[in-house]
């Protein structure tokens, strides 16, 4: 039997995915969850302590494993040559200038990124070999499985494979936009009859992803920490300043169907001019006007790329992937600004999703007749990660009388009551979500009706900036009654506009511009979470819950029941539900 282990091997957001002999996706998870290290920069995706239990759970003795990674063979060979020439030696990297270059990042930083990318590629699969060797050392038997091949696939193709094959569409156009790829930072692909075809690959160092990162840095945040999403949250508080917009416009221009980026000298001049204008409190509060103008510019440039994608690969169906696919503010508007009529953005559009794309590409290489998952498995469920065990709750119950096992129906009723009374509930069910957003299995939940619920949640648990919005989870059948131009949003991947008459009912999840980054919930997709929202609706008349990720600022989403219990006792949560157990304060 042959299994396919996909590894996301960029210098950030490592992840792994396991595909079975029949093409079934068995598991996918970001490595940051296991390590409890935000974004896990420069960490191997298949740490032996993570991959060992996964292989024992899914891979029978005597199996074969194909290790598949993102970043293509030609690019990997190029990186090896650069390394052999000493390009990535410390002294050489330290000697590089820190001036901004044509990629919108400092030359030294870009070289370090590429060096880290090479090192991540070189380590890919080593954790798997160590885990298999450890099985022999401890068990004295033959290895559980043998790694028979390591294959590499182009970075943007991995994004496209995950986005297109995981979508609900039989045919679609994919637009991939991120910080960097092998030749450029954007590409267009077409899906037809299960086959993926490259339509256009952009070339050059100009990058819409890194441009947004530059805006992030200038606005007072840190793109290295992945804080671009703060720009989306802050932008509605800013005003469209014509002077700032004019300065930003020098960074790029649209010529017909093409986006052209400025040279390094112009980029440095723009950055210097904006820094001279930056408010004194920007590092503490952020620069709202720049965030607004930067988000507006991003939208115009994405519109040009989307229009080009439709012109070169006409379709009703659009898939957006790559790190820029996390821009939910743009995703919610793209259908109204383009000829496309349906949109799919996967739950993990950034580099972690490439673990699935690489694994599927390796599987199709061995099974040319395969055209993607069966229709009943599409769109892809996001619930692909680890399960928690309840042993920690059982041990807690021995000393804590308020820790009880009530069965799933019982904890659902009790959690709904606590929420309706204004309490904060940590909710842990089933398998972890794949991607950066909690979708009802690793969530902190609250009543969206009190106007001060957002402030209370920040003060008691999340400890994050006041301008950042909290997301609504809504029963899908209620969506048209609550949102204008409603469309299904199973992964919390787009923002939509609340109906004016409904905003006052759920002020805690209505952002400054009247939008909400919604998750639509159904019994088919998540029966336990849907049951909880239904129980809350029965008590309150509102089919909406405030949903935020089960973590504190600066940490990844929790991984174990022990993580959940620690947060319960060290924050202002009022109750914790883990499967059919509940503990209250």
XYZ file of C-alpha atoms in Angstrom:
585
model
C 0.000 0.000 0.000
C 1.269 3.459 -0.898
C 0.536 6.581 1.131
C 1.333 10.181 0.226
C 2.746 12.541 2.826
C 2.447 16.190 1.779
C 4.681 18.728 3.510
C 4.382 22.508 3.399
C 8.031 23.562 3.389
C 8.207 27.336 3.182
C 10.060 29.201 5.940
C 6.749 29.846 7.706
C 3.457 28.029 8.342
C 4.727 24.444 7.963
C 2.050 21.761 7.782
C 1.577 18.133 6.859
C -1.137 16.144 5.117
C -1.588 12.412 4.626
C -3.411 10.933 1.616
C -4.330 7.254 1.529
C -3.902 4.671 -1.241
C -7.298 5.557 -2.727
C -6.707 9.339 -2.723
C -8.689 9.976 0.465
C -7.354 12.840 2.559
C -6.800 11.272 5.977
C -5.247 14.132 7.947
C -4.037 17.714 7.611
C -2.749 20.045 10.306
C -0.450 23.014 10.741
C 2.674 22.177 12.728
C 2.203 25.271 14.908
C -0.675 23.521 16.691
C 1.469 20.588 17.825
C 4.446 22.775 18.761
C 2.284 25.567 20.233
C 4.603 27.999 18.474
C 2.840 30.670 16.418
C 3.437 30.115 12.677
C 6.349 27.761 13.583
C 8.961 29.675 11.517
C 11.803 27.482 10.232
C 10.427 24.349 11.889
C 10.204 21.069 10.006
C 6.576 20.132 9.316
C 7.016 16.442 10.169
C 8.537 16.608 13.635
C 9.172 12.993 14.731
C 6.942 13.298 17.806
C 4.099 14.452 15.518
C 4.590 12.175 12.523
C 5.224 8.989 14.512
C 1.741 8.700 16.073
C 0.158 9.779 12.772
C 1.858 6.980 10.841
C 1.009 4.423 13.512
C -2.641 5.479 13.378
C -3.063 5.383 9.598
C -0.246 3.482 7.866
C -0.214 -0.350 8.053
C 3.017 -2.288 8.455
C 4.905 -2.826 5.225
C 3.491 0.241 3.441
C 5.274 2.678 1.147
C 5.366 6.439 1.668
C 5.897 9.068 -1.012
C 6.991 12.385 0.507
C 5.747 15.336 -1.550
C 6.703 18.966 -0.985
C 5.933 22.395 -2.328
C 8.549 24.253 -4.443
C 9.531 22.658 -7.737
C 12.612 20.600 -8.560
C 14.255 23.212 -10.799
C 13.927 25.862 -8.116
C 15.207 23.463 -5.466
C 18.214 22.647 -7.645
C 18.841 26.369 -8.058
C 18.760 26.849 -4.275
C 21.219 23.997 -3.784
C 23.578 25.614 -6.272
C 23.299 28.953 -4.505
C 24.042 27.274 -1.197
C 27.096 25.491 -2.620
C 28.381 28.838 -3.889
C 28.190 30.297 -0.374
C 25.273 32.624 -1.072
C 23.478 31.562 2.100
C 26.505 31.681 4.397
C 26.065 33.969 7.385
C 28.784 36.419 6.378
C 27.325 36.765 2.899
C 23.812 37.358 4.203
C 25.001 39.835 6.831
C 26.762 41.847 4.127
C 23.529 42.455 2.200
C 21.937 45.884 2.411
C 18.867 46.507 4.518
C 17.454 48.892 1.915
C 14.074 48.046 0.412
C 14.261 46.323 -2.957
C 11.842 45.661 -5.801
C 10.069 43.003 -3.734
C 9.025 45.623 -1.125
C 11.195 43.994 1.559
C 14.806 44.737 2.603
C 17.371 43.000 0.388
C 18.929 41.299 3.401
C 15.562 40.028 4.643
C 14.657 38.633 1.219
C 17.957 36.764 1.012
C 17.421 35.364 4.510
C 13.886 34.269 3.522
C 15.291 32.397 0.526
C 18.061 30.839 2.630
C 15.476 29.677 5.157
C 13.376 28.302 2.298
C 16.359 26.259 1.078
C 16.998 24.893 4.543
C 13.319 23.970 4.950
C 13.460 22.103 1.641
C 16.628 20.284 2.622
C 15.081 19.030 5.868
C 11.796 17.924 4.280
C 11.101 14.308 5.135
C 13.895 13.911 7.657
C 11.446 13.875 10.546
C 9.590 11.024 8.883
C 12.792 9.010 8.500
C 13.662 9.611 12.151
C 10.203 8.501 13.277
C 10.383 5.308 11.218
C 13.878 4.573 12.531
C 12.706 5.129 16.096
C 10.008 2.491 15.582
C 12.748 0.000 14.733
C 14.913 1.046 17.676
C 12.111 0.669 20.188
C 10.292 -2.277 18.637
C 13.137 -4.279 17.172
C 11.112 -5.058 14.053
C 11.177 -3.965 10.439
C 10.176 -0.352 9.744
C 6.458 0.329 9.672
C 6.856 1.820 6.220
C 9.520 2.693 3.695
C 9.974 6.095 2.113
C 10.251 5.204 -1.569
C 10.347 8.650 -3.179
C 10.558 12.362 -2.492
C 8.858 14.562 -5.076
C 8.710 18.324 -5.445
C 5.975 20.362 -7.118
C 5.840 24.050 -8.079
C 4.660 26.297 -5.282
C 1.731 27.934 -7.066
C 0.660 24.626 -8.588
C 0.340 23.228 -5.046
C -1.850 26.185 -4.111
C -3.973 25.581 -7.216
C -4.276 21.817 -6.660
C -5.528 22.280 -3.112
C -7.855 25.136 -4.035
C -9.323 23.617 -7.203
C -9.633 19.938 -6.229
C -10.976 20.947 -2.820
C -13.600 23.264 -4.303
C -17.222 22.391 -5.149
C -16.564 23.112 -8.844
C -16.101 20.696 -11.741
C -14.521 23.518 -13.742
C -13.056 26.755 -12.433
C -10.354 29.385 -12.775
C -7.812 29.738 -9.972
C -5.983 32.961 -9.185
C -2.963 32.422 -6.940
C -1.548 35.531 -5.247
C 1.030 35.514 -2.458
C 4.403 36.900 -1.439
C 6.632 34.855 -3.715
C 6.762 31.840 -5.973
C 9.432 30.298 -8.193
C 9.220 33.025 -10.859
C 6.783 35.603 -9.492
C 4.073 36.195 -6.943
C 0.933 35.385 -8.958
C -0.332 32.725 -11.345
C -3.525 31.630 -13.095
C -4.703 28.031 -13.485
C -7.701 26.336 -15.062
C -9.565 23.205 -13.885
C -11.437 21.194 -16.544
C -12.465 17.530 -16.329
C -10.365 17.110 -13.217
C -7.185 18.307 -14.946
C -5.275 21.394 -13.848
C -3.601 23.506 -16.506
C -1.306 26.475 -16.002
C -2.654 29.462 -17.934
C -0.224 32.190 -16.926
C 2.654 32.524 -14.531
C 3.644 36.048 -13.507
C 7.347 36.808 -13.455
C 9.438 39.341 -11.611
C 10.065 40.392 -8.031
C 7.056 42.690 -7.736
C 4.666 41.159 -5.227
C 1.183 42.156 -4.148
C 1.636 40.065 -1.010
C 4.843 41.835 -0.009
C 3.346 45.216 -0.963
C 0.583 44.564 1.564
C 3.292 43.546 4.017
C 5.054 46.873 3.487
C 1.804 48.698 4.267
C 1.531 46.516 7.379
C 4.979 47.565 8.577
C 4.456 51.260 7.802
C 1.089 51.247 9.584
C 2.752 50.168 12.827
C 2.527 46.359 12.698
C 4.891 43.520 11.728
C 4.510 41.416 8.611
C 7.154 38.947 9.872
C 4.709 38.042 12.637
C 1.932 37.687 10.078
C 0.056 40.793 11.214
C -1.303 41.733 7.795
C -4.797 40.827 9.000
C -4.634 43.775 11.405
C -4.759 46.064 8.364
C -8.130 44.582 7.414
C -9.478 45.182 10.903
C -8.149 48.721 11.170
C -8.998 49.925 7.646
C -12.715 50.667 8.298
C -11.677 53.126 11.016
C -9.572 55.127 8.557
C -10.554 57.701 5.948
C -9.602 57.637 2.253
C -6.854 60.259 2.418
C -6.081 61.518 -1.162
C -2.508 62.476 -0.250
C -1.672 59.051 1.175
C -3.421 57.338 -1.734
C -1.361 59.366 -4.214
C 1.890 58.381 -2.509
C 0.917 54.702 -2.461
C -0.114 54.832 -6.113
C 3.538 55.358 -7.060
C 4.260 51.785 -5.936
C 2.424 50.245 -8.876
C 0.186 50.952 -11.830
C -2.283 49.067 -13.965
C -1.507 48.971 -17.676
C -4.327 47.322 -19.566
C -4.564 43.822 -18.095
C -1.181 44.010 -16.349
C -0.026 45.185 -12.935
C 3.380 46.843 -13.087
C 5.405 47.479 -9.943
C 7.816 50.322 -9.212
C 11.590 50.062 -9.054
C 13.495 49.851 -5.784
C 14.419 53.547 -5.726
C 10.755 54.573 -5.995
C 9.741 52.092 -3.314
C 12.362 53.463 -0.929
C 11.183 56.997 -1.627
C 7.544 56.104 -0.934
C 8.469 54.373 2.325
C 10.525 57.343 3.491
C 7.757 59.795 2.651
C 5.142 57.758 4.496
C 7.372 57.282 7.534
C 7.795 61.057 7.697
C 3.988 61.411 7.777
C 3.325 58.586 10.230
C 1.499 59.668 13.404
C 3.503 59.514 16.607
C 1.163 56.939 18.152
C 1.124 54.576 15.150
C 3.255 51.902 16.825
C 0.738 51.737 19.674
C -2.563 52.308 17.905
C -1.824 51.657 14.234
C -2.251 54.124 11.365
C -5.886 53.820 10.316
C -5.758 56.130 7.295
C -2.830 54.250 5.791
C -4.581 50.935 6.488
C -7.663 52.220 4.646
C -5.689 53.472 1.658
C -3.572 50.318 1.568
C -6.633 48.075 1.602
C -8.227 50.157 -1.156
C -5.081 49.865 -3.290
C -4.946 46.116 -2.683
C -8.531 45.830 -3.871
C -7.845 47.728 -7.103
C -4.797 45.599 -7.895
C -6.649 42.376 -7.125
C -9.487 43.537 -9.378
C -6.976 43.818 -12.228
C -5.612 40.320 -11.574
C -9.124 38.858 -11.326
C -10.112 40.535 -14.596
C -7.027 39.114 -16.271
C -7.842 35.651 -14.912
C -11.348 35.801 -16.383
C -10.075 37.094 -19.724
C -7.502 34.305 -20.054
C -9.595 31.500 -18.539
C -13.309 32.425 -18.727
C -15.507 30.673 -16.181
C -18.368 31.339 -13.804
C -16.315 29.886 -10.945
C -13.351 31.564 -9.255
C -10.927 30.038 -6.758
C -8.552 32.356 -4.888
C -5.579 30.870 -3.044
C -2.173 31.944 -1.820
C -1.640 34.093 1.241
C -3.626 36.976 -0.262
C -6.644 34.664 -0.186
C -6.827 35.426 3.544
C -7.982 38.961 2.748
C -11.601 38.331 3.661
C -12.509 41.996 3.157
C -11.664 41.711 -0.528
C -13.134 38.217 -0.875
C -16.528 39.507 0.196
C -16.569 42.064 -2.613
C -14.949 40.280 -5.536
C -18.113 38.780 -7.039
C -19.715 42.198 -7.223
C -16.637 43.596 -8.974
C -15.931 40.866 -11.542
C -17.637 38.652 -14.152
C -17.364 35.595 -11.878
C -20.561 34.444 -10.169
C -19.277 31.910 -7.604
C -16.236 31.996 -5.336
C -14.310 29.372 -3.384
C -11.476 30.224 -1.010
C -10.120 27.172 0.854
C -9.870 27.062 4.627
C -6.049 27.246 4.471
C -5.243 29.350 1.390
C -1.750 30.287 2.610
C 1.326 28.072 2.518
C 0.035 25.522 5.035
C -2.557 24.440 2.454
C 0.237 23.397 0.102
C 0.723 20.247 2.151
C -2.583 18.970 0.744
C -1.826 20.241 -2.751
C 1.547 18.469 -2.869
C 0.101 15.193 -1.570
C -2.713 15.224 -4.132
C -0.314 16.049 -6.969
C 1.872 13.094 -6.008
C -1.170 10.840 -5.877
C -2.339 11.932 -9.323
C 1.139 11.377 -10.733
C 0.739 7.701 -9.821
C -2.977 7.594 -10.732
C -3.431 9.653 -13.920
C -7.105 8.745 -14.102
C -7.830 10.452 -10.756
C -9.752 13.709 -11.165
C -10.042 14.845 -7.575
C -12.132 13.827 -4.555
C -15.576 12.376 -5.145
C -18.352 14.995 -5.471
C -19.744 13.991 -2.071
C -16.438 15.014 -0.460
C -16.398 18.469 -2.026
C -16.072 21.178 -0.976
C -13.414 19.860 1.348
C -14.212 19.729 5.049
C -11.887 21.880 7.164
C -12.077 19.417 10.067
C -8.980 17.417 9.193
C -6.677 17.718 12.208
C -6.107 16.063 15.556
C -8.723 15.050 18.072
C -8.411 15.800 21.773
C -8.708 13.090 24.359
C -10.888 13.609 27.423
C -8.560 11.963 29.915
C -7.574 15.344 31.318
C -11.237 16.170 31.978
C -11.743 12.829 33.698
C -8.767 13.494 35.963
C -9.998 17.028 36.661
C -13.389 15.652 37.720
C -11.716 13.679 40.491
C -10.893 16.958 42.250
C -13.339 19.450 40.744
C -17.045 18.840 41.481
C -18.038 21.430 38.869
C -16.527 19.234 36.126
C -19.295 16.959 34.849
C -19.957 14.565 32.002
C -23.429 15.336 30.678
C -23.415 13.714 27.234
C -23.403 15.780 24.044
C -27.038 16.818 24.306
C -26.544 17.833 27.903
C -23.447 19.964 27.376
C -25.118 21.602 24.375
C -28.113 22.682 26.458
C -25.916 23.869 29.316
C -23.523 25.796 27.046
C -26.438 27.488 25.269
C -27.867 28.569 28.630
C -24.528 30.006 29.783
C -24.106 31.879 26.513
C -27.639 33.278 26.635
C -26.902 34.558 30.144
C -23.814 36.398 28.919
C -21.108 33.866 29.786
C -17.981 33.035 27.769
C -17.625 29.402 26.715
C -14.588 27.517 25.440
C -15.868 24.895 22.986
C -13.731 21.912 21.901
C -15.248 19.233 19.683
C -14.108 16.683 17.108
C -11.160 17.230 14.810
C -9.177 20.456 14.660
C -9.760 22.883 11.802
C -7.156 23.071 9.034
C -6.295 26.713 8.506
C -5.925 29.797 10.685
C -9.557 30.183 11.757
C -11.599 28.412 14.397
C -14.773 27.070 12.820
C -16.671 25.726 15.803
C -14.352 22.919 16.922
C -11.660 24.962 18.715
C -13.603 28.131 19.526
C -14.322 30.656 22.254
C -17.984 31.622 22.013
C -20.068 34.505 23.305
C -23.507 36.071 23.007
C -23.357 38.614 20.128
C -26.258 40.704 21.484
C -24.597 42.843 24.203
C -22.848 45.868 22.746
C -19.985 45.469 25.241
C -19.418 41.738 24.591
C -16.414 42.472 22.357
C -14.730 44.620 25.016
C -15.463 42.050 27.717
C -13.968 39.252 25.640
C -10.826 41.273 24.984
C -10.487 42.182 28.644
C -11.071 38.657 29.986
C -9.506 36.355 27.401
C -8.109 37.608 24.103
C -6.132 40.687 25.241
C -5.963 42.081 21.706
C -6.449 45.438 19.981
C -9.904 46.968 20.331
C -10.214 47.694 16.589
C -10.088 44.028 15.605
C -13.535 42.561 14.941
C -14.987 39.293 16.170
C -16.663 36.966 13.724
C -20.248 35.678 13.617
C -21.192 32.035 13.138
C -24.694 31.866 11.682
C -27.016 29.047 10.710
C -26.790 28.936 6.915
C -30.538 28.902 6.377
C -30.815 32.190 8.289
C -28.087 33.908 6.278
C -30.293 35.662 3.680
C -32.384 37.227 6.438
C -29.345 38.742 8.122
C -26.912 39.639 5.304
C -27.205 41.585 2.070
C -26.237 39.673 -1.091
C -25.779 36.585 1.047
C -23.448 33.808 -0.086
C -22.322 30.641 1.681
C -19.116 31.098 3.695
C -18.232 27.784 5.347
C -14.616 28.724 6.187
C -15.136 32.277 7.474
C -13.362 33.348 4.285
C -15.319 36.474 3.284
C -16.955 39.516 4.833
C -20.511 40.444 3.926
C -22.685 43.422 4.800
C -25.218 42.994 7.589
C -28.770 44.071 6.809
C -29.343 47.475 8.349
C -32.349 46.350 10.383
C -30.398 43.439 11.940
C -27.262 45.222 13.076
C -28.714 46.399 16.354
C -29.583 42.831 17.356
C -25.959 41.600 17.237
C -23.720 44.659 17.732
C -20.781 42.629 19.075
C -20.157 41.074 15.645
C -20.900 44.099 13.439
C -17.675 45.808 12.374
C -17.187 49.553 11.953
C -18.181 49.377 8.281
C -21.306 47.295 8.891
C -19.715 44.004 7.816
C -19.102 40.631 9.421
C -16.611 37.895 8.493
C -19.196 35.172 8.770
C -19.071 31.416 9.061
C -22.164 29.674 7.765
C -22.975 26.527 9.750
C -25.060 23.508 8.743
C -25.893 20.184 10.358
C -24.142 18.371 7.498
C -20.876 20.276 7.942
C -20.734 20.431 11.735
C -23.623 18.776 13.585
C -22.392 19.548 17.119
C -21.826 23.247 16.450
C -25.077 23.608 14.530
C -26.925 22.018 17.443
C -25.412 24.559 19.838
C -26.397 27.546 17.666
C -29.895 26.093 17.292
C -30.175 25.737 21.082
C -29.017 29.345 21.513
C -31.534 30.477 18.883
C -34.332 28.654 20.709
C -33.478 30.571 23.884
C -32.867 34.001 22.328
C -34.393 34.099 18.866
C -30.951 34.873 17.397
C -29.307 32.209 15.139
C -25.844 33.742 15.595
C -22.917 33.244 17.974
C -19.777 35.304 18.388
C -16.927 32.946 17.480
C -13.206 33.530 17.986
C -10.239 31.197 18.041
C -9.463 29.301 21.237
C -6.137 30.943 22.031
C -4.689 34.041 23.610
C -2.867 36.739 21.681
C 0.479 35.543 20.339
C -0.260 31.817 20.703
C -1.636 29.304 18.196
C -5.026 27.698 18.583
C -4.932 25.065 21.332
C -3.927 21.471 20.613
C -4.890 19.407 23.684
C -7.467 19.303 26.446
C -4.683 20.297 28.832
C -4.197 23.493 26.778
C -7.929 24.195 27.103
C -7.982 23.606 30.861
C -4.988 25.910 31.324
C -6.750 28.696 29.433
C -9.960 28.077 31.373
C -8.260 28.639 34.713
C -5.987 31.517 33.632
C -8.490 33.645 31.712
C -12.016 34.921 32.203
C -13.818 31.990 30.585
C -16.985 31.028 32.440
C -17.239 27.469 31.135
C -15.255 24.926 29.160
C -16.770 22.162 27.058
C -14.545 19.327 25.817
C -16.579 16.804 23.868
C -19.339 15.786 26.332
C -17.624 17.169 29.440
C -18.241 20.609 30.937
C -16.591 22.513 33.762
C -17.924 25.817 35.076
C -16.589 28.496 37.393
